[in-house]
JSON list of C-alpha atoms in Angstrom, two decimals:
[
{"chain": "O", "resi": 227, "resn": "LYS", "atom": "CA", "xyz": [96.40, 65.19, -83.57]},
{"chain": "O", "resi": 228, "resn": "PHE", "atom": "CA", "xyz": [96.91, 68.48, -85.39]},
{"chain": "O", "resi": 229, "resn": "CYS", "atom": "CA", "xyz": [99.77, 67.30, -87.61]},
{"chain": "O", "resi": 230, "resn": "ASP", "atom": "CA", "xyz": [97.83, 64.26, -88.83]},
{"chain": "O", "resi": 231, "resn": "ILE", "atom": "CA", "xyz": [94.81, 66.40, -89.67]},
{"chain": "O", "resi": 232, "resn": "LEU", "atom": "CA", "xyz": [97.04, 69.01, -91.32]},
{"chain": "O", "resi": 233, "resn": "LEU", "atom": "CA", "xyz": [98.38, 66.48, -93.80]},
{"chain": "O", "resi": 234, "resn": "GLU", "atom": "CA", "xyz": [95.07, 64.71, -94.31]},
{"chain": "O", "resi": 235, "resn": "GLY", "atom": "CA", "xyz": [93.11, 67.68, -95.64]},
{"chain": "O", "resi": 236, "resn": "LEU", "atom": "CA", "xyz": [89.37, 67.09, -95.64]},
{"chain": "O", "resi": 237, "resn": "ALA", "atom": "CA", "xyz": [87.69, 64.87, -93.07]},
{"chain": "O", "resi": 238, "resn": "PRO", "atom": "CA", "xyz": [86.63, 61.38, -94.24]},
{"chain": "O", "resi": 239, "resn": "ASP", "atom": "CA", "xyz": [83.07, 62.64, -94.81]},
{"chain": "O", "resi": 240, "resn": "GLY", "atom": "CA", "xyz": [84.37, 65.34, -97.18]},
{"chain": "O", "resi": 241, "resn": "GLY", "atom": "CA", "xyz": [83.80, 68.14, -94.68]},
{"chain": "O", "resi": 242, "resn": "LEU", "atom": "CA", "xyz": [86.08, 70.09, -92.39]},
{"chain": "O", "resi": 243, "resn": "TYR", "atom": "CA", "xyz": [87.61, 68.90, -89.15]},
{"chain": "O", "resi": 244, "resn": "LEU", "atom": "CA", "xyz": [86.39, 70.61, -85.99]},
{"chain": "O", "resi": 245, "resn": "PRO", "atom": "CA", "xyz": [87.89, 70.46, -82.50]},
{"chain": "O", "resi": 246, "resn": "GLU", "atom": "CA", "xyz": [86.36, 67.95, -80.11]},
{"chain": "O", "resi": 247, "resn": "HIS", "atom": "CA", "xyz": [86.24, 70.72, -77.52]},
{"chain": "O", "resi": 248, "resn": "TYR", "atom": "CA", "xyz": [86.76, 74.45, -77.57]},
{"chain": "O", "resi": 249, "resn": "PRO", "atom": "CA", "xyz": [88.97, 76.07, -74.93]},
{"chain": "O", "resi": 250, "resn": "GLN", "atom": "CA", "xyz": [87.14, 78.44, -72.66]},
{"chain": "O", "resi": 251, "resn": "ILE", "atom": "CA", "xyz": [88.72, 81.86, -72.25]},
{"chain": "O", "resi": 252, "resn": "ASP", "atom": "CA", "xyz": [87.61, 83.78, -69.19]},
{"chain": "O", "resi": 253, "resn": "ASP", "atom": "CA", "xyz": [88.08, 87.50, -68.53]},
{"chain": "O", "resi": 254, "resn": "ALA", "atom": "CA", "xyz": [91.45, 86.97, -66.82]},
{"chain": "O", "resi": 255, "resn": "HIS", "atom": "CA", "xyz": [92.78, 84.93, -69.74]},
{"chain": "O", "resi": 256, "resn": "LEU", "atom": "CA", "xyz": [91.45, 87.50, -72.22]},
{"chain": "O", "resi": 257, "resn": "GLY", "atom": "CA", "xyz": [93.27, 90.22, -70.27]},
{"chain": "O", "resi": 258, "resn": "ARG", "atom": "CA", "xyz": [96.47, 88.18, -70.43]},
{"chain": "O", "resi": 259, "resn": "LEU", "atom": "CA", "xyz": [96.07, 87.79, -74.20]},
{"chain": "O", "resi": 260, "resn": "ARG", "atom": "CA", "xyz": [95.57, 91.55, -74.59]},
{"chain": "O", "resi": 261, "resn": "SER", "atom": "CA", "xyz": [98.71, 92.16, -72.57]},
{"chain": "O", "resi": 262, "resn": "ILE", "atom": "CA", "xyz": [100.70, 89.69, -74.70]},
{"chain": "O", "resi": 263, "resn": "LEU", "atom": "CA", "xyz": [99.59, 91.47, -77.88]},
{"chain": "O", "resi": 264, "resn": "GLN", "atom": "CA", "xyz": [100.50, 94.88, -76.47]},
{"chain": "O", "resi": 265, "resn": "THR", "atom": "CA", "xyz": [103.85, 93.91, -74.99]},
{"chain": "O", "resi": 266, "resn": "GLN", "atom": "CA", "xyz": [105.11, 91.07, -77.20]},
{"chain": "O", "resi": 267, "resn": "GLY", "atom": "CA", "xyz": [103.26, 91.51, -80.50]},
{"chain": "O", "resi": 268, "resn": "TYR", "atom": "CA", "xyz": [101.06, 89.54, -82.82]},
{"chain": "O", "resi": 269, "resn": "ALA", "atom": "CA", "xyz": [103.34, 86.50, -83.24]},
{"chain": "O", "resi": 270, "resn": "ALA", "atom": "CA", "xyz": [103.29, 85.93, -79.47]},
{"chain": "O", "resi": 271, "resn": "LEU", "atom": "CA", "xyz": [99.50, 86.23, -79.43]},
{"chain": "O", "resi": 272, "resn": "ALA", "atom": "CA", "xyz": [99.23, 83.77, -82.34]},
{"chain": "O", "resi": 273, "resn": "PHE", "atom": "CA", "xyz": [101.44, 81.32, -80.43]},
{"chain": "O", "resi": 274, "resn": "GLU", "atom": "CA", "xyz": [99.25, 81.57, -77.33]},
{"chain": "O", "resi": 275, "resn": "LEU", "atom": "CA", "xyz": [96.05, 80.96, -79.30]},
{"chain": "O", "resi": 276, "resn": "LEU", "atom": "CA", "xyz": [97.43, 78.20, -81.50]},
{"chain": "O", "resi": 277, "resn": "SER", "atom": "CA", "xyz": [98.82, 76.46, -78.40]},
{"chain": "O", "resi": 278, "resn": "LEU", "atom": "CA", "xyz": [95.23, 75.97, -77.28]},
{"chain": "O", "resi": 279, "resn": "PHE", "atom": "CA", "xyz": [94.66, 73.68, -80.27]},
{"chain": "O", "resi": 280, "resn": "ILE", "atom": "CA", "xyz": [98.08, 72.32, -81.28]},
{"chain": "O", "resi": 281, "resn": "ASP", "atom": "CA", "xyz": [99.63, 69.94, -78.78]},
{"chain": "O", "resi": 282, "resn": "ASP", "atom": "CA", "xyz": [101.79, 67.81, -81.04]},
{"chain": "O", "resi": 283, "resn": "ILE", "atom": "CA", "xyz": [104.30, 70.48, -82.10]},
{"chain": "O", "resi": 284, "resn": "PRO", "atom": "CA", "xyz": [106.72, 71.34, -79.28]},
{"chain": "O", "resi": 285, "resn": "ALA", "atom": "CA", "xyz": [106.09, 74.81, -77.84]},
{"chain": "O", "resi": 286, "resn": "TYR", "atom": "CA", "xyz": [109.57, 76.02, -78.81]},
{"chain": "O", "resi": 287, "resn": "ASP", "atom": "CA", "xyz": [109.01, 75.03, -82.44]},
{"chain": "O", "resi": 288, "resn": "LEU", "atom": "CA", "xyz": [105.45, 76.39, -82.57]},
{"chain": "O", "resi": 289, "resn": "LYS", "atom": "CA", "xyz": [106.69, 79.72, -81.23]},
{"chain": "O", "resi": 290, "resn": "ALA", "atom": "CA", "xyz": [109.45, 79.79, -83.86]},
{"chain": "O", "resi": 291, "resn": "LEU", "atom": "CA", "xyz": [106.90, 79.05, -86.61]},
{"chain": "O", "resi": 292, "resn": "CYS", "atom": "CA", "xyz": [104.71, 81.93, -85.41]},
{"chain": "O", "resi": 293, "resn": "ASN", "atom": "CA", "xyz": [107.71, 84.26, -85.21]},
{"chain": "O", "resi": 294, "resn": "LYS", "atom": "CA", "xyz": [108.71, 83.32, -88.75]},
{"chain": "O", "resi": 295, "resn": "THR", "atom": "CA", "xyz": [105.15, 83.80, -90.05]},
{"chain": "O", "resi": 296, "resn": "TYR", "atom": "CA", "xyz": [103.90, 87.01, -88.53]},
{"chain": "O", "resi": 297, "resn": "THR", "atom": "CA", "xyz": [106.59, 89.50, -89.45]},
{"chain": "O", "resi": 298, "resn": "GLU", "atom": "CA", "xyz": [106.69, 93.04, -90.72]},
{"chain": "O", "resi": 299, "resn": "ALA", "atom": "CA", "xyz": [108.48, 91.77, -93.84]},
{"chain": "O", "resi": 300, "resn": "VAL", "atom": "CA", "xyz": [105.52, 89.52, -94.69]},
{"chain": "O", "resi": 301, "resn": "PHE", "atom": "CA", "xyz": [102.64, 91.77, -93.60]},
{"chain": "O", "resi": 302, "resn": "GLY", "atom": "CA", "xyz": [104.11, 95.19, -94.29]},
{"chain": "O", "resi": 303, "resn": "THR", "atom": "CA", "xyz": [103.54, 96.53, -90.80]},
{"chain": "O", "resi": 304, "resn": "LYS", "atom": "CA", "xyz": [104.91, 95.77, -87.34]},
{"chain": "O", "resi": 305, "resn": "GLU", "atom": "CA", "xyz": [101.37, 95.43, -85.97]},
{"chain": "O", "resi": 306, "resn": "ILE", "atom": "CA", "xyz": [100.52, 92.71, -88.55]},
{"chain": "O", "resi": 307, "resn": "VAL", "atom": "CA", "xyz": [96.78, 93.51, -88.17]},
{"chain": "O", "resi": 308, "resn": "PRO", "atom": "CA", "xyz": [96.57, 97.16, -87.15]},
{"chain": "O", "resi": 309, "resn": "LEU", "atom": "CA", "xyz": [93.36, 98.72, -85.90]},
{"chain": "O", "resi": 310, "resn": "ARG", "atom": "CA", "xyz": [92.20, 101.76, -87.82]},
{"chain": "O", "resi": 311, "resn": "PRO", "atom": "CA", "xyz": [90.03, 104.22, -85.87]},
{"chain": "O", "resi": 312, "resn": "LEU", "atom": "CA", "xyz": [86.73, 105.15, -87.50]},
{"chain": "O", "resi": 313, "resn": "GLY", "atom": "CA", "xyz": [85.65, 107.47, -84.68]},
{"chain": "O", "resi": 314, "resn": "ASP", "atom": "CA", "xyz": [83.54, 107.31, -81.51]},
{"chain": "O", "resi": 315, "resn": "GLY", "atom": "CA", "xyz": [85.42, 104.26, -80.21]},
{"chain": "O", "resi": 316, "resn": "LEU", "atom": "CA", "xyz": [84.78, 102.30, -83.40]},
{"chain": "O", "resi": 317, "resn": "PHE", "atom": "CA", "xyz": [87.71, 100.59, -85.13]},
{"chain": "O", "resi": 318, "resn": "VAL", "atom": "CA", "xyz": [88.23, 98.41, -88.16]},
{"chain": "O", "resi": 319, "resn": "GLU", "atom": "CA", "xyz": [90.86, 95.70, -88.21]},
{"chain": "O", "resi": 320, "resn": "ALA", "atom": "CA", "xyz": [93.12, 95.74, -91.28]},
{"chain": "O", "resi": 321, "resn": "LEU", "atom": "CA", "xyz": [93.33, 92.15, -92.48]},
{"chain": "O", "resi": 322, "resn": "SER", "atom": "CA", "xyz": [94.59, 92.93, -95.98]},
{"chain": "O", "resi": 323, "resn": "ASN", "atom": "CA", "xyz": [98.28, 93.50, -95.28]},
{"chain": "O", "resi": 324, "resn": "GLY", "atom": "CA", "xyz": [99.57, 90.13, -96.44]},
{"chain": "O", "resi": 325, "resn": "PRO", "atom": "CA", "xyz": [101.26, 89.36, -99.75]},
{"chain": "O", "resi": 326, "resn": "THR", "atom": "CA", "xyz": [97.98, 88.86, -101.66]},
{"chain": "O", "resi": 327, "resn": "LEU", "atom": "CA", "xyz": [95.96, 91.55, -99.86]},
{"chain": "O", "resi": 328, "resn": "ALA", "atom": "CA", "xyz": [93.41, 88.92, -98.76]},
{"chain": "O", "resi": 329, "resn": "PHE", "atom": "CA", "xyz": [92.47, 88.10, -95.17]},
{"chain": "O", "resi": 330, "resn": "LYS", "atom": "CA", "xyz": [93.27, 84.48, -96.03]},
{"chain": "O", "resi": 331, "resn": "ASP", "atom": "CA", "xyz": [96.96, 85.37, -95.84]},
{"chain": "O", "resi": 332, "resn": "MET", "atom": "CA", "xyz": [96.59, 85.35, -92.04]},
{"chain": "O", "resi": 333, "resn": "ALA", "atom": "CA", "xyz": [96.12, 81.57, -91.96]},
{"chain": "O", "resi": 334, "resn": "MET", "atom": "CA", "xyz": [97.85, 80.60, -95.20]},
{"chain": "O", "resi": 335, "resn": "GLN", "atom": "CA", "xyz": [101.15, 82.21, -94.26]},
{"chain": "O", "resi": 336, "resn": "PHE", "atom": "CA", "xyz": [101.19, 80.10, -91.09]},
{"chain": "O", "resi": 337, "resn": "LEU", "atom": "CA", "xyz": [100.39, 76.97, -93.10]},
{"chain": "O", "resi": 338, "resn": "GLY", "atom": "CA", "xyz": [103.27, 77.85, -95.42]},
{"chain": "O", "resi": 339, "resn": "GLN", "atom": "CA", "xyz": [105.58, 77.53, -92.40]},
{"chain": "O", "resi": 340, "resn": "VAL", "atom": "CA", "xyz": [103.97, 74.57, -90.63]},
{"chain": "O", "resi": 341, "resn": "PHE", "atom": "CA", "xyz": [103.61, 72.28, -93.68]},
{"chain": "O", "resi": 342, "resn": "PRO", "atom": "CA", "xyz": [107.39, 72.12, -94.39]},
{"chain": "O", "resi": 343, "resn": "PHE", "atom": "CA", "xyz": [108.09, 71.72, -90.66]},
{"chain": "O", "resi": 344, "resn": "VAL", "atom": "CA", "xyz": [105.80, 68.69, -90.36]},
{"chain": "O", "resi": 345, "resn": "LEU", "atom": "CA", "xyz": [106.86, 67.20, -93.71]},
{"chain": "O", "resi": 346, "resn": "ARG", "atom": "CA", "xyz": [110.55, 67.50, -92.74]},
{"chain": "O", "resi": 347, "resn": "ALA", "atom": "CA", "xyz": [109.90, 65.80, -89.40]},
{"chain": "O", "resi": 348, "resn": "ARG", "atom": "CA", "xyz": [108.13, 62.92, -91.14]},
{"chain": "O", "resi": 349, "resn": "GLY", "atom": "CA", "xyz": [110.43, 62.68, -94.15]},
{"chain": "O", "resi": 350, "resn": "ALA", "atom": "CA", "xyz": [107.36, 63.10, -96.36]},
{"chain": "O", "resi": 351, "resn": "THR", "atom": "CA", "xyz": [106.21, 65.10, -99.37]},
{"chain": "O", "resi": 352, "resn": "LEU", "atom": "CA", "xyz": [102.80, 66.57, -100.11]},
{"chain": "O", "resi": 353, "resn": "ASN", "atom": "CA", "xyz": [100.84, 67.55, -103.19]},
{"chain": "O", "resi": 354, "resn": "ILE", "atom": "CA", "xyz": [98.05, 70.02, -102.52]},
{"chain": "O", "resi": 355, "resn": "LEU", "atom": "CA", "xyz": [95.16, 70.00, -104.96]},
{"chain": "O", "resi": 356, "resn": "GLY", "atom": "CA", "xyz": [92.92, 73.02, -104.58]},
{"chain": "O", "resi": 357, "resn": "ALA", "atom": "CA", "xyz": [90.25, 74.98, -106.37]},
{"chain": "O", "resi": 358, "resn": "THR", "atom": "CA", "xyz": [89.74, 78.72, -106.20]},
{"chain": "O", "resi": 359, "resn": "SER", "atom": "CA", "xyz": [87.59, 81.50, -107.50]},
{"chain": "O", "resi": 360, "resn": "GLY", "atom": "CA", "xyz": [90.49, 83.87, -106.85]},
{"chain": "O", "resi": 361, "resn": "ASP", "atom": "CA", "xyz": [91.77, 85.02, -103.49]},
{"chain": "O", "resi": 362, "resn": "THR", "atom": "CA", "xyz": [92.10, 81.67, -101.69]},
{"chain": "O", "resi": 363, "resn": "GLY", "atom": "CA", "xyz": [94.22, 80.23, -104.48]},
{"chain": "O", "resi": 364, "resn": "SER", "atom": "CA", "xyz": [96.62, 83.13, -104.62]},
{"chain": "O", "resi": 365, "resn": "ALA", "atom": "CA", "xyz": [96.92, 83.20, -100.81]},
{"chain": "O", "resi": 366, "resn": "ALA", "atom": "CA", "xyz": [97.73, 79.47, -100.81]},
{"chain": "O", "resi": 367, "resn": "GLU", "atom": "CA", "xyz": [100.21, 79.78, -103.65]},
{"chain": "O", "resi": 368, "resn": "TYR", "atom": "CA", "xyz": [102.05, 82.73, -102.12]},
{"chain": "O", "resi": 369, "resn": "ALA", "atom": "CA", "xyz": [102.29, 80.89, -98.80]},
{"chain": "O", "resi": 370, "resn": "MET", "atom": "CA", "xyz": [103.55, 77.64, -100.33]},
{"chain": "O", "resi": 371, "resn": "ARG", "atom": "CA", "xyz": [105.79, 79.01, -103.09]},
{"chain": "O", "resi": 372, "resn": "GLY", "atom": "CA", "xyz": [109.33, 77.71, -102.99]},
{"chain": "O", "resi": 373, "resn": "LYS", "atom": "CA", "xyz": [108.63, 75.37, -100.06]},
{"chain": "O", "resi": 374, "resn": "GLU", "atom": "CA", "xyz": [110.49, 72.08, -99.92]},
{"chain": "O", "resi": 375, "resn": "ALA", "atom": "CA", "xyz": [108.66, 68.76, -100.28]},
{"chain": "O", "resi": 376, "resn": "LEU", "atom": "CA", "xyz": [105.47, 70.56, -101.27]},
{"chain": "O", "resi": 377, "resn": "ALA", "atom": "CA", "xyz": [103.68, 71.15, -104.59]},
{"chain": "O", "resi": 378, "resn": "VAL", "atom": "CA", "xyz": [100.45, 73.06, -105.22]},
{"chain": "O", "resi": 379, "resn": "PHE", "atom": "CA", "xyz": [98.10, 72.30, -108.10]},
{"chain": "O", "resi": 380, "resn": "MET", "atom": "CA", "xyz": [95.43, 75.02, -108.17]},
{"chain": "O", "resi": 381, "resn": "LEU", "atom": "CA", "xyz": [92.36, 74.77, -110.37]},
{"chain": "O", "resi": 382, "resn": "SER", "atom": "CA", "xyz": [90.59, 78.01, -111.27]},
{"chain": "O", "resi": 383, "resn": "PRO", "atom": "CA", "xyz": [87.73, 78.88, -113.62]},
{"chain": "O", "resi": 384, "resn": "TYR", "atom": "CA", "xyz": [89.12, 80.09, -116.94]},
{"chain": "O", "resi": 385, "resn": "GLY", "atom": "CA", "xyz": [88.32, 83.76, -117.56]},
{"chain": "O", "resi": 386, "resn": "ARG", "atom": "CA", "xyz": [86.22, 84.11, -114.39]},
{"chain": "O", "resi": 387, "resn": "MET", "atom": "CA", "xyz": [88.69, 85.76, -112.02]},
{"chain": "O", "resi": 388, "resn": "SER", "atom": "CA", "xyz": [89.66, 89.41, -111.87]},
{"chain": "O", "resi": 389, "resn": "ALA", "atom": "CA", "xyz": [92.73, 90.54, -113.80]},
{"chain": "O", "resi": 390, "resn": "PHE", "atom": "CA", "xyz": [94.42, 91.23, -110.45]},
{"chain": "O", "resi": 391, "resn": "GLN", "atom": "CA", "xyz": [93.76, 87.68, -109.20]},
{"chain": "O", "resi": 392, "resn": "ARG", "atom": "CA", "xyz": [94.94, 86.14, -112.47]},
{"chain": "O", "resi": 393, "resn": "ALA", "atom": "CA", "xyz": [98.11, 88.25, -112.37]},
{"chain": "O", "resi": 394, "resn": "GLN", "atom": "CA", "xyz": [98.82, 87.21, -108.78]},
{"chain": "O", "resi": 395, "resn": "MET", "atom": "CA", "xyz": [98.47, 83.51, -109.50]},
{"chain": "O", "resi": 396, "resn": "TYR", "atom": "CA", "xyz": [99.66, 83.11, -113.08]},
{"chain": "O", "resi": 397, "resn": "SER", "atom": "CA", "xyz": [102.77, 85.26, -112.68]},
{"chain": "O", "resi": 398, "resn": "LEU", "atom": "CA", "xyz": [104.31, 82.96, -110.07]},
{"chain": "O", "resi": 399, "resn": "GLN", "atom": "CA", "xyz": [107.24, 81.09, -111.57]},
{"chain": "O", "resi": 400, "resn": "ASP", "atom": "CA", "xyz": [108.09, 78.84, -108.61]},
{"chain": "O", "resi": 401, "resn": "ALA", "atom": "CA", "xyz": [108.69, 75.24, -109.67]},
{"chain": "O", "resi": 402, "resn": "ASN", "atom": "CA", "xyz": [106.29, 73.89, -107.04]},
{"chain": "O", "resi": 403, "resn": "ILE", "atom": "CA", "xyz": [103.29, 76.03, -108.08]},
{"chain": "O", "resi": 404, "resn": "HIS", "atom": "CA", "xyz": [101.04, 74.75, -110.88]},
{"chain": "O", "resi": 405, "resn": "ASN", "atom": "CA", "xyz": [98.02, 76.74, -112.11]},
{"chain": "O", "resi": 406, "resn": "LEU", "atom": "CA", "xyz": [95.37, 74.87, -114.08]},
{"chain": "O", "resi": 407, "resn": "ALA", "atom": "CA", "xyz": [92.53, 76.84, -115.68]},
{"chain": "O", "resi": 408, "resn": "VAL", "atom": "CA", "xyz": [89.27, 74.90, -116.06]},
{"chain": "O", "resi": 409, "resn": "LYS", "atom": "CA", "xyz": [86.65, 75.86, -118.62]},
{"chain": "O", "resi": 410, "resn": "GLY", "atom": "CA", "xyz": [83.60, 76.40, -116.46]},
{"chain": "O", "resi": 411, "resn": "VAL", "atom": "CA", "xyz": [82.71, 77.95, -113.13]},
{"chain": "O", "resi": 412, "resn": "PHE", "atom": "CA", "xyz": [84.31, 77.56, -109.70]},
{"chain": "O", "resi": 413, "resn": "ASP", "atom": "CA", "xyz": [81.95, 74.75, -108.66]},
{"chain": "O", "resi": 414, "resn": "GLU", "atom": "CA", "xyz": [83.11, 72.69, -111.64]},
{"chain": "O", "resi": 415, "resn": "ALA", "atom": "CA", "xyz": [86.75, 73.30, -110.70]},
{"chain": "O", "resi": 416, "resn": "GLN", "atom": "CA", "xyz": [85.98, 72.24, -107.14]},
{"chain": "O", "resi": 417, "resn": "ASP", "atom": "CA", "xyz": [84.15, 69.12, -108.28]}
]
């Protein structure tokens, strides 16, 4: 189940969990998804896609989590991920509109909503231990900052991130965010 895997982290073999099967989306379903994006917005599209994989959070609650995640206030634009025309029918998707300007905000902001939801339902707490070379750590911290029943301990290589990344992470003053600089490189922090 999704919620069990969410709280477990890595798979028992140290790798990532993968779905046992992948939903097949035919042309009609793809057309329906396009229509949902155009008429209802990104949060509704996210709900439709996440519903294909998450079956242990009630639909009403999953929709509310998506609506709370993918907002103009969080991503700075109503479109959430606007397409920018380059010319001749070529577009680029803007995935850097989140709080840390990293594409990882797309998933991390959702996790920042779903973790507290699941923890509340189970009456549990969670400590997240992570390692970063920069943008993943700040995306995780910004998504989890101030969340109940949740603490983040983020290891990063001392002096080996950009000034911007250090400022993003080390300036957070939330009681549940803990930055730990490790003398060495990212691989040593991850180990």
